[in-house]
Coordinates of C-alpha atoms in Angstrom, one line a residue:
X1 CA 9.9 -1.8 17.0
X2 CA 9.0 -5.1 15.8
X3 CA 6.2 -7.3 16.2
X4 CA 7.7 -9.4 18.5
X5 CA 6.1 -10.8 22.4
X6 CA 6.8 -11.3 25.2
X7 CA 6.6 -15.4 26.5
X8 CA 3.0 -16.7 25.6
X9 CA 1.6 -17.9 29.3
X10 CA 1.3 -21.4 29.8
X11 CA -1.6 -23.1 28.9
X12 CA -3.0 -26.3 27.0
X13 CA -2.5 -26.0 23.3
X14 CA -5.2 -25.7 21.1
X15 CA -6.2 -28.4 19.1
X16 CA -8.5 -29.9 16.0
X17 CA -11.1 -27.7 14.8
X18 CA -10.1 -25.0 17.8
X19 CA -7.2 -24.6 16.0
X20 CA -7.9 -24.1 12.9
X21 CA -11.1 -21.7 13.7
X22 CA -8.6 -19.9 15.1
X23 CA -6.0 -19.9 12.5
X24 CA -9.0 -19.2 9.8
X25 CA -10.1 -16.0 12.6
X26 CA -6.5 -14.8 12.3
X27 CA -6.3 -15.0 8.7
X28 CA -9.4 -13.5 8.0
X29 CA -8.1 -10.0 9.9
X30 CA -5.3 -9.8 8.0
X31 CA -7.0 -10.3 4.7
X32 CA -9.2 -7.3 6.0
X33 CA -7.1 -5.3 6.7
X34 CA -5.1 -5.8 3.6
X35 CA -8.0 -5.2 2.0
X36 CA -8.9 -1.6 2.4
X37 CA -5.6 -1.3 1.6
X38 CA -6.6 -1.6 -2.0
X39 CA -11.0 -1.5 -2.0
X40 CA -10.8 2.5 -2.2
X41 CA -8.5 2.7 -4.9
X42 CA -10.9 2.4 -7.8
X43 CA -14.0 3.9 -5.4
X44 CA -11.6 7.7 -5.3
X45 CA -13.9 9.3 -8.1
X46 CA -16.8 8.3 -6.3
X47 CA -15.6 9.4 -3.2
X48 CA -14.6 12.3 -4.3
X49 CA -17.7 13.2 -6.5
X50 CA -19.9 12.3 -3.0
X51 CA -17.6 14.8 -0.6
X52 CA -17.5 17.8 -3.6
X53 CA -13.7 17.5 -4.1
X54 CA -11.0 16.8 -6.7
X55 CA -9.8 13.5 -7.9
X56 CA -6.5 14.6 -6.5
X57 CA -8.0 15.6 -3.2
X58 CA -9.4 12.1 -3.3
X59 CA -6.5 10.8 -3.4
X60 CA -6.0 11.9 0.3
X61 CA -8.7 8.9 1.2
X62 CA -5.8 6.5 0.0
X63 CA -2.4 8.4 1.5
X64 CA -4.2 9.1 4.8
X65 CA -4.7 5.7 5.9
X66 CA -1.3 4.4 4.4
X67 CA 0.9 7.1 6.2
X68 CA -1.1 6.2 9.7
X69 CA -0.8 2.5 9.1
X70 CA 3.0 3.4 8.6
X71 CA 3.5 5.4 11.3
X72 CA 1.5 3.4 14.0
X73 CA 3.6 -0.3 13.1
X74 CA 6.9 0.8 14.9
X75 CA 5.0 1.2 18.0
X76 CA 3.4 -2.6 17.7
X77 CA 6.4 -4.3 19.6
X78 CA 5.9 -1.6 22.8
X79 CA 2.1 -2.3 22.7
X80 CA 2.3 -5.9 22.6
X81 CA 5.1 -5.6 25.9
X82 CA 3.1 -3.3 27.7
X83 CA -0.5 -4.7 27.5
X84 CA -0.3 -7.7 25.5
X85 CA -0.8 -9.3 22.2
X86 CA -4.2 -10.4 22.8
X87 CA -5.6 -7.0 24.2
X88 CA -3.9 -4.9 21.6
X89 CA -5.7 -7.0 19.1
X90 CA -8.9 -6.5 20.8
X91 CA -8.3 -2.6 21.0
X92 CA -6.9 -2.3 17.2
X93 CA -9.8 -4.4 15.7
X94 CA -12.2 -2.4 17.8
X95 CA -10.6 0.5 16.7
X96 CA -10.5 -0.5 13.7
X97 CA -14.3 -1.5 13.3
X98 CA -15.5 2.2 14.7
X99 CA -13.7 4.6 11.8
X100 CA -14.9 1.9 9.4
X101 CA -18.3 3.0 10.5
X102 CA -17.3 7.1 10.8
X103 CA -15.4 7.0 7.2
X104 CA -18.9 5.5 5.7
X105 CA -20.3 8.2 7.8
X106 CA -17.9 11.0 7.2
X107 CA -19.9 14.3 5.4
X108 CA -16.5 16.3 4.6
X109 CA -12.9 15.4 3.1
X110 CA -11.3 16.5 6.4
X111 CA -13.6 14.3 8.4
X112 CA -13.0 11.3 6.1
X113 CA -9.0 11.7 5.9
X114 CA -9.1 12.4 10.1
X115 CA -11.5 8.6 9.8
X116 CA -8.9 7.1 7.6
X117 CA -5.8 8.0 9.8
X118 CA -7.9 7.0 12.9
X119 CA -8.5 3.5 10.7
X120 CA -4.7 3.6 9.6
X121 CA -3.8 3.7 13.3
X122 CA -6.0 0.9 14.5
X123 CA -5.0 -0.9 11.3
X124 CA -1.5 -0.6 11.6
X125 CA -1.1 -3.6 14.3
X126 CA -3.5 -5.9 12.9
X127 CA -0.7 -7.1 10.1
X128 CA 2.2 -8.3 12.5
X129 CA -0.3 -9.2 15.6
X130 CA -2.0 -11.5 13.3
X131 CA 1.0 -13.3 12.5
X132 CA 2.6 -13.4 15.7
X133 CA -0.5 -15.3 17.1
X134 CA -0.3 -17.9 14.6
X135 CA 3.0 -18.8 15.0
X136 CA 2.1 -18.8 18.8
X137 CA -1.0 -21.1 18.2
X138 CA 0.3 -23.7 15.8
X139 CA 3.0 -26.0 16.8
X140 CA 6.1 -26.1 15.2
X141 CA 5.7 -28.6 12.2
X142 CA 2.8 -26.9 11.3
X143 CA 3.5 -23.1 11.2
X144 CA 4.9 -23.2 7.6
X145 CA 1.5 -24.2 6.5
X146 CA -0.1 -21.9 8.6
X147 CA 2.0 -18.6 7.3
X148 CA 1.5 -19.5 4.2
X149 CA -2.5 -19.6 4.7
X150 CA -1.2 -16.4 6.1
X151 CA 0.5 -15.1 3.0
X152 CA -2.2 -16.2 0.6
X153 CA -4.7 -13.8 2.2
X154 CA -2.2 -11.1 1.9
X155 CA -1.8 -11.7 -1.7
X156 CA -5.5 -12.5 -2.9
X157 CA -7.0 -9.6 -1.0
X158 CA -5.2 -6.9 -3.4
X159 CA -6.7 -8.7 -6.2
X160 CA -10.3 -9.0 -4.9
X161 CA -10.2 -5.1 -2.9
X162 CA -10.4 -3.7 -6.5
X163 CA -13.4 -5.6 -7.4
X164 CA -15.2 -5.5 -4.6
X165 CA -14.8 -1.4 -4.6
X166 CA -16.1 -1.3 -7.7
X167 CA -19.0 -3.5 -7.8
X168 CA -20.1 -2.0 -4.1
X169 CA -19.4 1.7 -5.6
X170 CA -21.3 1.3 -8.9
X171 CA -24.2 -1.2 -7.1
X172 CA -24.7 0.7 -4.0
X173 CA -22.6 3.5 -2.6
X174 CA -19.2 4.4 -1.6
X175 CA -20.1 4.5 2.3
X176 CA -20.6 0.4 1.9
X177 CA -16.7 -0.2 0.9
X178 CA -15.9 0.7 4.9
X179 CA -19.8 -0.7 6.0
X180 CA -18.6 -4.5 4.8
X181 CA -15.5 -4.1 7.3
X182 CA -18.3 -4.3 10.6
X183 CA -19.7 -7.8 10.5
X184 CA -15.9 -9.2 9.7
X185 CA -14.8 -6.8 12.3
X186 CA -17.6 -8.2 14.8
X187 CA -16.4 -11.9 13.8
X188 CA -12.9 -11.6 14.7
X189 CA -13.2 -10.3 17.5
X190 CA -15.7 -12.4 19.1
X191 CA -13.8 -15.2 17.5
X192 CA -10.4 -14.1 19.3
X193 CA -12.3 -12.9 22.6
X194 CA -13.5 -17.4 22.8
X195 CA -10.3 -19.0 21.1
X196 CA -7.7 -16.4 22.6
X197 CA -8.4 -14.7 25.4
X198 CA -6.4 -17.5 27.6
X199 CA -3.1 -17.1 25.2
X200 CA -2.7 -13.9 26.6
X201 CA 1.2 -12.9 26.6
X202 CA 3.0 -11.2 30.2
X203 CA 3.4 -7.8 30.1
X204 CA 6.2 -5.3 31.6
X205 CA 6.6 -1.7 32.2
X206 CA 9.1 -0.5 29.4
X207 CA 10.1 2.7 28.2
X208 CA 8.8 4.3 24.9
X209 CA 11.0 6.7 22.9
X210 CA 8.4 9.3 22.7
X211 CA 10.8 12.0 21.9
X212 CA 11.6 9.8 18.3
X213 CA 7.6 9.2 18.4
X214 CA 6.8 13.1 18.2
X215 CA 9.7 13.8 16.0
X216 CA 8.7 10.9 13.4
X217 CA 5.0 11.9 13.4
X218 CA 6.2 15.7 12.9
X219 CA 8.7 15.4 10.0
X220 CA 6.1 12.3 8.3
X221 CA 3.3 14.3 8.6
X222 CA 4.4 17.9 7.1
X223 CA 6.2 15.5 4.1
X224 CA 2.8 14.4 3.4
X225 CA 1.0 17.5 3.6
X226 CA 3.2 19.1 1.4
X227 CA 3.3 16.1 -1.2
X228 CA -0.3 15.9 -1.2
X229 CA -1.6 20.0 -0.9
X230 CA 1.5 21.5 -3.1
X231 CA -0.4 21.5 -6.8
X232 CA -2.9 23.3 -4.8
X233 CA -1.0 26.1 -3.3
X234 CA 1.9 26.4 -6.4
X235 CA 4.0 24.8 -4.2
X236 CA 7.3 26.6 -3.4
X237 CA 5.4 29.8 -4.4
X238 CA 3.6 29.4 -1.3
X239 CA 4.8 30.0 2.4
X240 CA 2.5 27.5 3.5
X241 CA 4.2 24.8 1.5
X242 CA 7.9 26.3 2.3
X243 CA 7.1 25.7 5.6
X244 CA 6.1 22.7 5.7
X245 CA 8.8 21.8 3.8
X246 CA 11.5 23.4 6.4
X247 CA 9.8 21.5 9.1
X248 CA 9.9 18.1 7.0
X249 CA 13.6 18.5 6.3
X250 CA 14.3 19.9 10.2
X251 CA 12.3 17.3 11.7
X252 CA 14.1 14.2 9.7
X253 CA 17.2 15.3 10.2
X254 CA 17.1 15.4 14.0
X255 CA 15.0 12.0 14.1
X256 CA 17.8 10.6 12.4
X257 CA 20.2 12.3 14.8
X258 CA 17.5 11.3 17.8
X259 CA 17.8 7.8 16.8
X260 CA 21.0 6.8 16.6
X261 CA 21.8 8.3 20.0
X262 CA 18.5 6.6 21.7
X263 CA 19.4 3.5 23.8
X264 CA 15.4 2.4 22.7
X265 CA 15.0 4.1 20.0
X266 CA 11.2 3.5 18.4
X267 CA 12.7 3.0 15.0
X268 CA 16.6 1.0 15.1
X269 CA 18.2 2.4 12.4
X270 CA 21.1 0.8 13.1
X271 CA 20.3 -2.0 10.7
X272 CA 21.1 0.1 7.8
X273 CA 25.0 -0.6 8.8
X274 CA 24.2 -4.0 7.1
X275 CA 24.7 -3.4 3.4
X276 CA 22.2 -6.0 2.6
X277 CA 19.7 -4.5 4.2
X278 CA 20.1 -0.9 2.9
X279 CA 20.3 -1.8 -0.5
X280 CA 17.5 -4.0 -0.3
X281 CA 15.3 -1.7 1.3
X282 CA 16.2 1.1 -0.7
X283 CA 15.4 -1.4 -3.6
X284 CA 12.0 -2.0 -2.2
X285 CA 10.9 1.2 -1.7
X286 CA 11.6 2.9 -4.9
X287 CA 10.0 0.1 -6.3
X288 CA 6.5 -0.4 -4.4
X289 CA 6.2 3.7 -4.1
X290 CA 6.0 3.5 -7.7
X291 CA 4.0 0.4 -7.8
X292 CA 1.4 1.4 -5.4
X293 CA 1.1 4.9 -7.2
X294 CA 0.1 3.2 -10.7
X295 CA -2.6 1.0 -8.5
X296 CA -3.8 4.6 -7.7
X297 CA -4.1 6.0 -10.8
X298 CA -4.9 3.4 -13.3
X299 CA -8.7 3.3 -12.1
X300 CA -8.8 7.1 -11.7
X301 CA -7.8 7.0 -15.4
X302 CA -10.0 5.1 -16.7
X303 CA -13.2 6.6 -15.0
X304 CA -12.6 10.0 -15.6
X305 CA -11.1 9.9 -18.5
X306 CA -12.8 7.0 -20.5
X307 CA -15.4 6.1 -19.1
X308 CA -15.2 2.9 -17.3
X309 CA -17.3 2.3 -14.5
X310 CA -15.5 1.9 -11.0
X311 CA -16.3 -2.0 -11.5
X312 CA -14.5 -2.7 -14.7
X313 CA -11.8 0.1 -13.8
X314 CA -11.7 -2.7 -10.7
X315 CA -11.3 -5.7 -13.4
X316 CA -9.1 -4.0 -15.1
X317 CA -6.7 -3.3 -11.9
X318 CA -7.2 -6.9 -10.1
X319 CA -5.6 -9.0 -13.3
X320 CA -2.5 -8.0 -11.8
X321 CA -2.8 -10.7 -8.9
X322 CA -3.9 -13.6 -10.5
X323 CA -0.4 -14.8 -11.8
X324 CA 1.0 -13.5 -8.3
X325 CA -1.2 -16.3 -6.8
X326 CA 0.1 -18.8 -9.1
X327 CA 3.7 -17.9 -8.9
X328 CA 4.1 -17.3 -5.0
X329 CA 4.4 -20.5 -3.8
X330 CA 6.5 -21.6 -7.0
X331 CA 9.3 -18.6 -6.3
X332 CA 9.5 -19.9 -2.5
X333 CA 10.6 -23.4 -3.8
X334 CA 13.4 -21.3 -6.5
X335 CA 14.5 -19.0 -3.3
X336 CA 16.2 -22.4 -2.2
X337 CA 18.0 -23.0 -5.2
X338 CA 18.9 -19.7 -6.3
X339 CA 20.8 -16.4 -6.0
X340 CA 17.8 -14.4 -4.7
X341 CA 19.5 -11.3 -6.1
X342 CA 18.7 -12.9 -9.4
X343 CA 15.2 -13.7 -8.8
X344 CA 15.3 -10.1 -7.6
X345 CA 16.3 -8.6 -10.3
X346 CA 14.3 -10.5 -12.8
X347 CA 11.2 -9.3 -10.3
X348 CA 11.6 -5.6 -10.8
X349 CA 12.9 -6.1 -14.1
X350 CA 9.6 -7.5 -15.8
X351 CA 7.2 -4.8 -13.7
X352 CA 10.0 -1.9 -15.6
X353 CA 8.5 -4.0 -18.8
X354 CA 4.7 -4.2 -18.2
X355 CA 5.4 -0.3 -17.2
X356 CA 6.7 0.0 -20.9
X357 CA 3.8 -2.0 -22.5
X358 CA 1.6 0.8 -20.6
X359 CA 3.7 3.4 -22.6
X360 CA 1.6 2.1 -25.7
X361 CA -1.8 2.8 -23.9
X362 CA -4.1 5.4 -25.7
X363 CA -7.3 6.5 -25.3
X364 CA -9.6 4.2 -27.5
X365 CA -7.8 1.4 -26.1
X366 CA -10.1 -1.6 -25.2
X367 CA -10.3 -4.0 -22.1
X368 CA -7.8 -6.5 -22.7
X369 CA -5.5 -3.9 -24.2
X370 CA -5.9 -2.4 -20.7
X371 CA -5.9 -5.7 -18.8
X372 CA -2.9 -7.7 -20.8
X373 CA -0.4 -5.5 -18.7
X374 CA -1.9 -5.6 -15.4
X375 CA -2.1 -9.7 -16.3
X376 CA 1.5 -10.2 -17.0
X377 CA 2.7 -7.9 -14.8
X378 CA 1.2 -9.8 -11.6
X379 CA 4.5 -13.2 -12.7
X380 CA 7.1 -10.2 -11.5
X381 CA 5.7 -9.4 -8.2
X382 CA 6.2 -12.8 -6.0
X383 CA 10.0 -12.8 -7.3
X384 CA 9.9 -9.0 -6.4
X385 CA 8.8 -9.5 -2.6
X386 CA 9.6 -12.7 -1.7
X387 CA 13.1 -13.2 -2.5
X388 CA 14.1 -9.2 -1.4
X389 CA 12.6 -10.3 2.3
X390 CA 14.8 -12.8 2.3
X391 CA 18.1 -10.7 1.0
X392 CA 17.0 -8.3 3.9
X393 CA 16.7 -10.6 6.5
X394 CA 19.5 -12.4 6.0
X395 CA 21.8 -9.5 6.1
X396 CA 21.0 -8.4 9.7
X397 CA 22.5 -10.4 13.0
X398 CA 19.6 -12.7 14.1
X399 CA 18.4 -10.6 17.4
X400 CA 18.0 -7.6 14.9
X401 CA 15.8 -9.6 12.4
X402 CA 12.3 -8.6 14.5
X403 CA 13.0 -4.8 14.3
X404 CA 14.9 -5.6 10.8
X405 CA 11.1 -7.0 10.1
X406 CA 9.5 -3.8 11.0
X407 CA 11.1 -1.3 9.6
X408 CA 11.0 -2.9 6.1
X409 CA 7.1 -2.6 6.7
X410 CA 7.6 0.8 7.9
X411 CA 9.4 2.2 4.9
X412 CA 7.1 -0.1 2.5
X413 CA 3.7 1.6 3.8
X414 CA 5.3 4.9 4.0
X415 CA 6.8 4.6 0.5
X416 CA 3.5 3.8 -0.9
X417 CA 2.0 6.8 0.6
X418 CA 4.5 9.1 -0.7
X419 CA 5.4 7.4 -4.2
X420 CA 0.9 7.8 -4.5
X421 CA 1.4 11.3 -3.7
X422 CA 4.0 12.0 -5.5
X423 CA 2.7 10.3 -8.7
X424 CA -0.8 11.8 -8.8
X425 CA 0.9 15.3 -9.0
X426 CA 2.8 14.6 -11.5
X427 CA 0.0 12.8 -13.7
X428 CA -1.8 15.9 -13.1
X429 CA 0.7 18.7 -14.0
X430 CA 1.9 16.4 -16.7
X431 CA -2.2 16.6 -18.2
X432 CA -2.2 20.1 -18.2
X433 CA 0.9 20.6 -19.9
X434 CA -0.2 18.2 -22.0
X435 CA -3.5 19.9 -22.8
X436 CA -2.3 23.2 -23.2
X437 CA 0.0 22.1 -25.7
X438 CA -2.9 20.2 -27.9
X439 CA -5.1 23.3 -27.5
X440 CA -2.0 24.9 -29.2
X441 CA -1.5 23.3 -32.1
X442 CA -5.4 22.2 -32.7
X443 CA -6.2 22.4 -36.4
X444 CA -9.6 23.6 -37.3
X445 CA -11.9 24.1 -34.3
X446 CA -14.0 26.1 -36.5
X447 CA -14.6 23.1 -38.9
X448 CA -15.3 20.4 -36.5
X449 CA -17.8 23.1 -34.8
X450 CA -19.0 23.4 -38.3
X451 CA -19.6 19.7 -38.8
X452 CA -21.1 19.5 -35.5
X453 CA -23.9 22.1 -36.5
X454 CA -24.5 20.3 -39.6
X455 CA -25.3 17.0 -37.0
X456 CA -27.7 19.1 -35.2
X457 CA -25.4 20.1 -32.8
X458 CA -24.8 23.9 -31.6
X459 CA -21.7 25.6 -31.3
X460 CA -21.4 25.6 -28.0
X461 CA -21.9 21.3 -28.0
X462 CA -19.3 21.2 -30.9
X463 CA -17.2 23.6 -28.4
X464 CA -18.0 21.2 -25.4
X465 CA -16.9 18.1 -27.8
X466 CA -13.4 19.3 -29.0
X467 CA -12.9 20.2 -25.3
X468 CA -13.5 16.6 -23.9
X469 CA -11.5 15.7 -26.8
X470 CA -8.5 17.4 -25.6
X471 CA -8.6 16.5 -22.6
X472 CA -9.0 12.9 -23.3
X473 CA -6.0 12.8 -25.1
X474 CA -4.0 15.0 -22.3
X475 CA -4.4 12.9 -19.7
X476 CA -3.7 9.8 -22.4
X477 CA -0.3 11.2 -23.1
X478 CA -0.1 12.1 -19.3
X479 CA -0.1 8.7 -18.7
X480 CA 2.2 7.0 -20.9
X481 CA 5.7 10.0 -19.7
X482 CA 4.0 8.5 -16.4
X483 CA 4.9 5.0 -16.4
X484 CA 7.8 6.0 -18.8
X485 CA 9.4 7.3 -15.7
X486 CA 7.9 4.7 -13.8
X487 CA 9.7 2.1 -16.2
X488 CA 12.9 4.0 -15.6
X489 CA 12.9 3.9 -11.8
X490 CA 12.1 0.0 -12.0
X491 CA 15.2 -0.6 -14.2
X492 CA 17.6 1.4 -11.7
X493 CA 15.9 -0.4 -8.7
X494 CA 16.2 -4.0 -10.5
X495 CA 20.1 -2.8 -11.0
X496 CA 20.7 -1.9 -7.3
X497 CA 19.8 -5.1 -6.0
X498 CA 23.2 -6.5 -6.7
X499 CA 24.8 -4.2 -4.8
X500 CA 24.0 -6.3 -1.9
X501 CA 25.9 -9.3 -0.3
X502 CA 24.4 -12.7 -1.2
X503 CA 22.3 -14.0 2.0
X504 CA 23.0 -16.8 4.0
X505 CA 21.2 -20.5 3.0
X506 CA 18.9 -20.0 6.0
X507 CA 16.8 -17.2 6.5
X508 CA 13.9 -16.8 8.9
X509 CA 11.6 -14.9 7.7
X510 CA 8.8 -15.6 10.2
X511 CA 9.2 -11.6 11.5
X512 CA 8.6 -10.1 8.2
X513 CA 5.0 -8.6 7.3

């Protein structure tokens, strides 16, 4: 399932400013793709405001295109086999280009979320192709500098998606956040079409476990659709939502069953014998669901509930990357001098603490109060991704390390999709209980009403203004217990990590993505 080729066909290397077009080409994809990963996060109350749906509902434009994404990377290695690096490319930036234009276009939620898995799908690839080119392009003494071109883009575009959503949302409209993808789109491809199109890898008629293919998309997608419609329909209270339920739980069982018995199997779980890997995996996904679901909800907070515009509520949410930049190349160097189960640890560790900082949040809270978290928080991350790759990798026998590579990204992508889904319910149901229970114990309504009429304000305003009160102050309190738990779940997941063996000195990590 991993992102690995088949033997690049001979031909002269490319050289000079070739070469680095290229590797710039290459780099550039990735950080796009990466991108909308993030640029519709703080754009989901306009999104949702311009389709006529729920916040929650809106949420749907994020989950879509991450449970897609998910699903579509354990079929890059079979692509690349069967028709080649360079022409999958082609086809997923294509793709990929075309529902950008149709989710700018889209008129209805359903229309938009079918755009966004299309774009998930064509997206999906882009991550893993684009490294596996560069390491085919550059020669050997210069591929560390080109990965880690590479791995800036990955990092700096979840600090500028944010902004960008924002600024295009509040300046323009929603529609332009997937418009901007088109003349990048256009770029890349005739960029890789010129520099390219000779570095074409062999390709070879090989099986596909479509049997594990159907039964991952069935049990993936009925998880999801319960996750994300069961507030709706009062969840186990409804058959609909029972159902799907049955079929998750049926379907992943016998994928599991399905793919330990498949001599290909689309997704090798039989890397999770490795200790090392398990623990680090299960490590990482508890830990960048809930991540990626407080990336989510932090903007929808702070539009709909106190007023920032989508551009500061994009401020706000990018601080978290700038000490990630600063730190990344830093934690590489310490990978090589220490336990990276401590470095681990100290990783999920701090984002448990910024989560308990955000405990302390309240309503009249101003920017930096807001910002100070999201700041600090961005020292744990590279000591949270980099050295856990590592633990992973090094666990597994060498041959295993490219599908070792692609599940992690599997289960990373699908985690964020779920952990989003998960937490937006709970933020909700957690407001409402809140609210009810200030509505309870209010203490003269009748004499803030009165007070109101003596400003020149009727009942009903003075009504209307103890209402938006309350639930300013519910969905306050709904998100401190939120990243209380969230705190929680880092602390465990910071624990876990030593559960797992210490890795070897040397660790390729040139599969991971």
């Amino acid at each position: 399932m991993a992102s690995a080729a088949a033997p690049m066909q001979e031909d002269k290397p490319l050289t000079g400013g070739r070469l680095l077009l290229a590797g710039f080409v290459l780099a550039l994809t990735n950080f796009m793709v990466v991108l909308d990963t993030t640029i519709a996060n703080v754009s989901v109350p306009h999104i949702s405001g311009g389709l006529g749906v729920s916040a929650t509902q809106g949420t749907w434009v994020v989950t879509s295109y991450s449970v897609a994404e998910a699903i579509c990377v354990p079929l890059t290695g079979w692509l690349v086999r069967r028709f080649g690096t360079v022409r999958v490319f082609m086809a997923a930036m294509i793709g990929f280009a075309a529902f950008s234009a149709l989710c700018g276009l889209a008129p209805t939620l359903g229309l938009m979320v079918a755009f966004r898995i299309g774009q998930g799908f064509c997206g999906g690839p882009l991550m893993p192709l684009t490294q596996t080119l560069l390491l085919r392009i550059f020669p050997p003494e210069r591929r560390a500098a080109a990965m880690g071109a590479w791995a800036m883009t990955t990092v700096t575009a979840p600090i500028l998606g944010p902004i960008l959503g924002g600024t295009i949302s509040d300046n323009w409209s929603w529609p332009w956040i997937f418009y901007i993808n088109l003349p990048i789109a256009v770029f890349c491809i005739v960029g890789v079409f010129t520099l390219l199109r000779s570095k074409e890898t062999e390709t070879m008629v090989v099986p596909i476990d479509r049997v594990g293919l159907i039964l991952m998309v069935i049990w993936i997608a009925a998880l999801q659709v319960m996750l994300d419609l069961g507030r709706e329909h009062d969840w186990f209270g409804s058959s609909f939502i029972v159902g799907c339920a049955v079929v998750a739980a049926i379907g992943f069982v016998t994928f599991i069953i399905w793919e330990m018995t498949e001599g290909n199997p689309i997704v090798d779980l039989r890397v999770f014998r490795h200790r090392g890997f398990t623990v680090s995996v299960a490590a990482l996904s508890f830990s960048f669901g809930t991540f990626f679901a407080s990336v989510v909800i932090i903007p929808q907070w702070l539009q709909t509930s106190l007023g920032y515009t989508a551009t500061d509520a994009g401020y706000v949410t990018a601080f978290n990357g700038v000490l990630a930049v600063i730190f990344s190349p830093i934690v590489a160097k310490l990978t090589n001098k220490y336990d990276p189960r401590a470095l681990v640890c100290f990783g999920i560790f701090w984002l448990g603490v910024t989560s308990t900082l955000r405990t302390f949040w309240f309503s009249g809270a101003d920017f930096w109060i807001l910002a100070a978290p999201q700041f600090v928080q961005g020292l744990g991350m590279p000591f949270f991704f980099v050295p856990l790759t590592i633990i992973a990798l090094g666990a597994v026998d060498p041959e295993e390390t490219a599908s070792a590579a692609g599940l992690m990204s599997f289960l990373r992508t699908l985690a964020a999709a779920i952990g989003t889904s998960i937490g937006a319910t709970l933020w909700q149901n957690d407001a409402q209980a809140s609210r009810a229970e200030l509505a309870g114990i209010l203490n003269g309504p009748d004499q803030v009403i009165a007070r109101a009429a003596q400003s020149g304000l009727s009942a009903e305003q003075g009504r209307g203004m103890i209402e938006r009160l309350v639930d300013q102050e519910s969905f306050a309190l709904a998100t401190n217990h939120l990243f209380a738990v969230a705190a929680v779940i880092f602390f465990l997941s910071a624990t876990i990590i030593w559960l797992a063996p210490r890795p070897p000195k040397a660790v390729d990590t040139s599969a991971a993505h």
